Amino acid sequence: NAGVMQNPRHLVRRRGQEARLRCSPMKGHSHVYWYRQLPEEGLKFMVYLQKENIIDESGMPKERFSAEFPKEGPSILRIQQVVRGDSAAYFCASSPTGPGDGYTFGSGTRLTVV
Amino acid sequence: EDQVTQSPEALRLQEGESSSLNCSYTVSGLRGLFWYRQDPGKGPEFLFTLYSAGEEKEKERLKATLTKKESFLHITAPKPEDSATYLCAVQPISSGSARQLTFGSGTQLTVLP
């Protein structure tokens, strides 16, 4: 049973380009969460999605960032016109039953903006 | 504002030297407190959830306890493979439909052979 799969593991983008981060939840999990870990800081909640629905995006920056979780395929976190401050590790987590304890994290995508 | 403070930031132990990691929190109401382990280049791995003061949970050499203001992760006779960053997170009652976690910055534990 594969865990939460994130790709790519590492992503380098120049300032102004777009970054697309993908997350495939564990089999049977329909709830996805995205967290960001900035250097020397703790993990920060960004967005919570269910299939075809954004449930809570209160942690997501208002501009340039968007997320989706389509009926088919992985969840996508999209960052448009990246800036150096977007450099961070982005983690996806999934759970089978919604908010609760111990959801499973992926290994993350490390985004570097040059 | 909900806050989680972990101490120490870094801890070096000799193999077999027991110690405790501290997680102090400030929340308006606590739904749950979580401990995770994170290895370099990996995502956090769930260890424990605690829900109420006085609760304790154990797993191998690890034991987590909870009071109204803080949680401790006790490590008994650690081994080098216990080296990792240990993260504490709270799930406030006010976290809405997402019930998102608020994380501390972690304690980086190194166990020397």
GROMACS .gro file of C-alpha atoms in nm:
model
  227
    1ASN     CA    1   0.000   0.000   0.000
    2ALA     CA    2   0.181   0.306  -0.124
    3GLY     CA    3   0.191   0.606   0.102
    4VAL     CA    4   0.119   0.965   0.007
    5MET     CA    5   0.313   1.030  -0.313
    6GLN     CA    6   0.443   1.374  -0.395
    7ASN     CA    7   0.628   1.479  -0.707
    8PRO     CA    8   0.859   1.613  -0.799
    9ARG     CA    9   1.080   1.572  -0.493
   10HIS     CA   10   1.286   1.872  -0.593
   11LEU     CA   11   1.182   2.160  -0.818
   12VAL     CA   12   1.389   2.456  -0.928
   13ARG     CA   13   1.216   2.754  -1.084
   14ARG     CA   14   1.334   3.096  -1.192
   15ARG     CA   15   1.157   3.401  -1.055
   16GLY     CA   16   0.838   3.464  -1.245
   17GLN     CA   17   0.786   3.104  -1.358
   18GLU     CA   18   0.504   2.875  -1.247
   19ALA     CA   19   0.545   2.582  -1.009
   20ARG     CA   20   0.310   2.282  -1.006
   21LEU     CA   21   0.332   2.042  -0.716
   22ARG     CA   22   0.144   1.713  -0.727
   23CYS     CA   23   0.010   1.495  -0.449
   24SER     CA   24  -0.151   1.152  -0.480
   25PRO     CA   25  -0.316   1.058  -0.150
   26MET     CA   26  -0.308   0.713  -0.002
   27LYS     CA   27  -0.552   0.468  -0.157
   28GLY     CA   28  -0.895   0.520  -0.008
   29HIS     CA   29  -0.814   0.866   0.126
   30SER     CA   30  -1.031   1.145  -0.011
   31HIS     CA   31  -0.915   1.429   0.217
   32VAL     CA   32  -0.597   1.620   0.130
   33TYR     CA   33  -0.409   1.889   0.320
   34TRP     CA   34  -0.118   2.105   0.207
   35TYR     CA   35   0.139   2.246   0.451
   36ARG     CA   36   0.445   2.462   0.386
   37GLN     CA   37   0.771   2.447   0.581
   38LEU     CA   38   0.988   2.755   0.545
   39PRO     CA   39   1.356   2.732   0.645
   40GLU     CA   40   1.394   2.746   1.024
   41GLU     CA   41   1.016   2.761   1.072
   42GLY     CA   42   0.747   2.512   1.164
   43LEU     CA   43   0.497   2.362   0.925
   44LYS     CA   44   0.215   2.600   0.835
   45PHE     CA   45  -0.129   2.493   0.714
   46MET     CA   46  -0.224   2.615   0.369
   47VAL     CA   47  -0.538   2.441   0.240
   48TYR     CA   48  -0.774   2.148   0.298
   49LEU     CA   49  -0.950   1.983   0.003
   50GLN     CA   50  -1.185   1.700  -0.067
   51LYS     CA   51  -1.254   1.565  -0.413
   52GLU     CA   52  -1.360   1.858  -0.633
   53ASN     CA   53  -1.400   2.088  -0.330
   54ILE     CA   54  -1.184   2.336  -0.145
   55ILE     CA   55  -1.301   2.313   0.215
   56ASP     CA   56  -1.067   2.558   0.386
   57GLU     CA   57  -0.801   2.774   0.222
   58SER     CA   58  -0.750   3.010   0.512
   59GLY     CA   59  -0.374   2.947   0.521
   60MET     CA   60  -0.315   3.007   0.153
   61PRO     CA   61  -0.171   3.339   0.031
   62LYS     CA   62  -0.446   3.531  -0.149
   63GLU     CA   63  -0.248   3.586  -0.466
   64ARG     CA   64  -0.049   3.354  -0.693
   65PHE     CA   65  -0.139   3.036  -0.503
   66SER     CA   66  -0.418   2.796  -0.595
   67ALA     CA   67  -0.504   2.435  -0.521
   68GLU     CA   68  -0.732   2.173  -0.669
   69PHE     CA   69  -0.824   1.811  -0.613
   70PRO     CA   70  -1.009   1.688  -0.922
   71LYS     CA   71  -1.239   1.390  -0.941
   72GLU     CA   72  -0.966   1.197  -1.118
   73GLY     CA   73  -0.595   1.244  -1.065
   74PRO     CA   74  -0.372   1.399  -0.803
   75SER     CA   75  -0.417   1.714  -0.601
   76ILE     CA   76  -0.225   2.006  -0.749
   77LEU     CA   77  -0.076   2.305  -0.567
   78ARG     CA   78   0.000   2.576  -0.820
   79ILE     CA   79   0.219   2.877  -0.758
   80GLN     CA   80   0.222   3.141  -1.029
   81GLN     CA   81   0.500   3.395  -1.083
   82VAL     CA   82   0.719   3.246  -0.812
   83VAL     CA   83   0.938   3.468  -0.596
   84ARG     CA   84   1.241   3.381  -0.381
   85GLY     CA   85   1.024   3.383  -0.068
   86ASP     CA   86   0.828   3.086  -0.205
   87SER     CA   87   1.135   2.864  -0.161
   88ALA     CA   88   1.028   2.605   0.095
   89ALA     CA   89   0.933   2.244   0.144
   90TYR     CA   90   0.568   2.178   0.058
   91PHE     CA   91   0.408   1.877   0.224
   92CYS     CA   92   0.084   1.706   0.141
   93ALA     CA   93  -0.106   1.490   0.390
   94SER     CA   94  -0.410   1.271   0.344
   95SER     CA   95  -0.669   1.103   0.564
   96PRO     CA   96  -0.958   0.865   0.499
   97THR     CA   97  -1.221   1.026   0.712
   98GLY     CA   98  -1.153   1.395   0.725
   99PRO     CA   99  -1.007   1.608   1.002
  100GLY     CA  100  -0.889   1.399   1.286
  101ASP     CA  101  -0.579   1.250   1.429
  102GLY     CA  102  -0.263   1.127   1.266
  103TYR     CA  103  -0.303   1.198   0.901
  104THR     CA  104  -0.023   1.066   0.678
  105PHE     CA  105   0.229   1.303   0.524
  106GLY     CA  106   0.416   1.263   0.199
  107SER     CA  107   0.789   1.320   0.166
  108GLY     CA  108   0.740   1.671   0.033
  109THR     CA  109   0.847   1.879  -0.264
  110ARG     CA  110   1.141   2.107  -0.209
  111LEU     CA  111   1.095   2.419  -0.419
  112THR     CA  112   1.391   2.642  -0.486
  113VAL     CA  113   1.338   2.972  -0.663
  114VAL     CA  114   1.651   3.115  -0.822
  115GLU     CA  115  -0.317   3.356   1.865
  116ASP     CA  116  -0.234   2.988   1.905
  117GLN     CA  117   0.131   2.923   1.980
  118VAL     CA  118   0.350   2.617   2.018
  119THR     CA  119   0.702   2.642   2.159
  120GLN     CA  120   0.937   2.347   2.168
  121SER     CA  121   1.252   2.319   2.376
  122PRO     CA  122   1.533   2.262   2.353
  123GLU     CA  123   1.590   2.344   1.986
  124ALA     CA  124   1.861   2.079   1.972
  125LEU     CA  125   1.959   1.796   2.204
  126ARG     CA  126   2.255   1.561   2.191
  127LEU     CA  127   2.243   1.245   2.400
  128GLN     CA  128   2.468   0.948   2.447
  129GLU     CA  129   2.309   0.615   2.362
  130GLY     CA  130   2.117   0.500   2.669
  131GLU     CA  131   2.093   0.850   2.820
  132SER     CA  132   1.724   0.917   2.886
  133SER     CA  133   1.578   1.266   2.853
  134SER     CA  134   1.263   1.465   2.781
  135LEU     CA  135   1.154   1.707   2.512
  136ASN     CA  136   0.915   1.987   2.601
  137CYS     CA  137   0.623   2.134   2.409
  138SER     CA  138   0.451   2.438   2.562
  139TYR     CA  139   0.132   2.558   2.402
  140THR     CA  140  -0.115   2.842   2.420
  141VAL     CA  141  -0.456   2.782   2.268
  142SER     CA  142  -0.803   2.903   2.348
  143GLY     CA  143  -0.921   2.544   2.358
  144LEU     CA  144  -0.738   2.222   2.278
  145ARG     CA  145  -0.895   1.957   2.059
  146GLY     CA  146  -0.578   1.745   2.045
  147LEU     CA  147  -0.198   1.753   2.072
  148PHE     CA  148   0.013   1.559   1.825
  149TRP     CA  149   0.371   1.437   1.820
  150TYR     CA  150   0.547   1.361   1.492
  151ARG     CA  151   0.895   1.247   1.404
  152GLN     CA  152   1.067   1.391   1.095
  153ASP     CA  153   1.381   1.247   0.939
  154PRO     CA  154   1.593   1.460   0.702
  155GLY     CA  155   1.435   1.484   0.358
  156LYS     CA  156   1.119   1.309   0.471
  157GLY     CA  157   0.770   1.408   0.573
  158PRO     CA  158   0.653   1.399   0.935
  159GLU     CA  159   0.566   1.054   1.068
  160PHE     CA  160   0.280   1.035   1.317
  161LEU     CA  161   0.367   0.917   1.668
  162PHE     CA  162   0.092   1.008   1.916
  163THR     CA  163  -0.225   1.205   1.975
  164LEU     CA  164  -0.321   1.322   2.324
  165TYR     CA  165  -0.660   1.471   2.400
  166SER     CA  166  -0.683   1.554   2.768
  167ALA     CA  167  -0.463   1.653   3.061
  168GLY     CA  168  -0.325   1.351   3.240
  169GLU     CA  169  -0.330   1.132   2.931
  170GLU     CA  170  -0.018   0.927   2.850
  171LYS     CA  171   0.076   0.718   2.548
  172GLU     CA  172   0.375   0.491   2.488
  173LYS     CA  173   0.545   0.342   2.188
  174GLU     CA  174   0.870   0.151   2.227
  175ARG     CA  175   1.119   0.392   2.390
  176LEU     CA  176   0.887   0.694   2.364
  177LYS     CA  177   0.625   0.813   2.610
  178ALA     CA  178   0.413   1.124   2.564
  179THR     CA  179   0.234   1.304   2.845
  180LEU     CA  180   0.000   1.601   2.851
  181THR     CA  181  -0.086   1.873   3.100
  182LYS     CA  182  -0.302   2.180   3.054
  183LYS     CA  183  -0.006   2.391   2.941
  184GLU     CA  184   0.253   2.153   2.800
  185SER     CA  185   0.340   1.810   2.675
  186PHE     CA  186   0.653   1.606   2.726
  187LEU     CA  187   0.805   1.341   2.505
  188HIS     CA  188   1.017   1.116   2.723
  189ILE     CA  189   1.283   0.907   2.553
  190THR     CA  190   1.406   0.614   2.757
  191ALA     CA  191   1.747   0.461   2.678
  192PRO     CA  192   1.761   0.613   2.329
  193LYS     CA  193   1.942   0.452   2.037
  194PRO     CA  194   2.114   0.621   1.742
  195GLU     CA  195   1.814   0.536   1.523
  196ASP     CA  196   1.601   0.765   1.742
  197SER     CA  197   1.793   1.061   1.598
  198ALA     CA  198   1.542   1.285   1.420
  199THR     CA  199   1.351   1.609   1.458
  200TYR     CA  200   1.051   1.571   1.685
  201LEU     CA  201   0.758   1.798   1.610
  202CYS     CA  202   0.474   1.894   1.839
  203ALA     CA  203   0.146   2.028   1.700
  204VAL     CA  204  -0.185   2.139   1.849
  205GLN     CA  205  -0.528   2.118   1.697
  206PRO     CA  206  -0.726   2.407   1.846
  207ILE     CA  207  -1.100   2.388   1.892
  208SER     CA  208  -1.111   2.709   1.688
  209SER     CA  209  -0.943   2.549   1.386
  210GLY     CA  210  -1.268   2.533   1.193
  211SER     CA  211  -1.368   2.276   0.935
  212ALA     CA  212  -1.010   2.193   0.843
  213ARG     CA  213  -0.908   2.128   1.202
  214GLN     CA  214  -0.560   2.221   1.088
  215LEU     CA  215  -0.257   2.166   1.304
  216THR     CA  216  -0.038   2.443   1.444
  217PHE     CA  217   0.320   2.315   1.462
  218GLY     CA  218   0.617   2.407   1.676
  219SER     CA  219   0.963   2.445   1.523
  220GLY     CA  220   1.078   2.108   1.651
  221THR     CA  221   1.357   1.963   1.862
  222GLN     CA  222   1.646   1.814   1.670
  223LEU     CA  223   1.761   1.507   1.861
  224THR     CA  224   2.098   1.344   1.800
  225VAL     CA  225   2.182   1.019   1.979
  226LEU     CA  226   2.549   0.934   1.973
  227PRO     CA  227   2.666   0.570   1.979
   0.00000   0.00000   0.00000
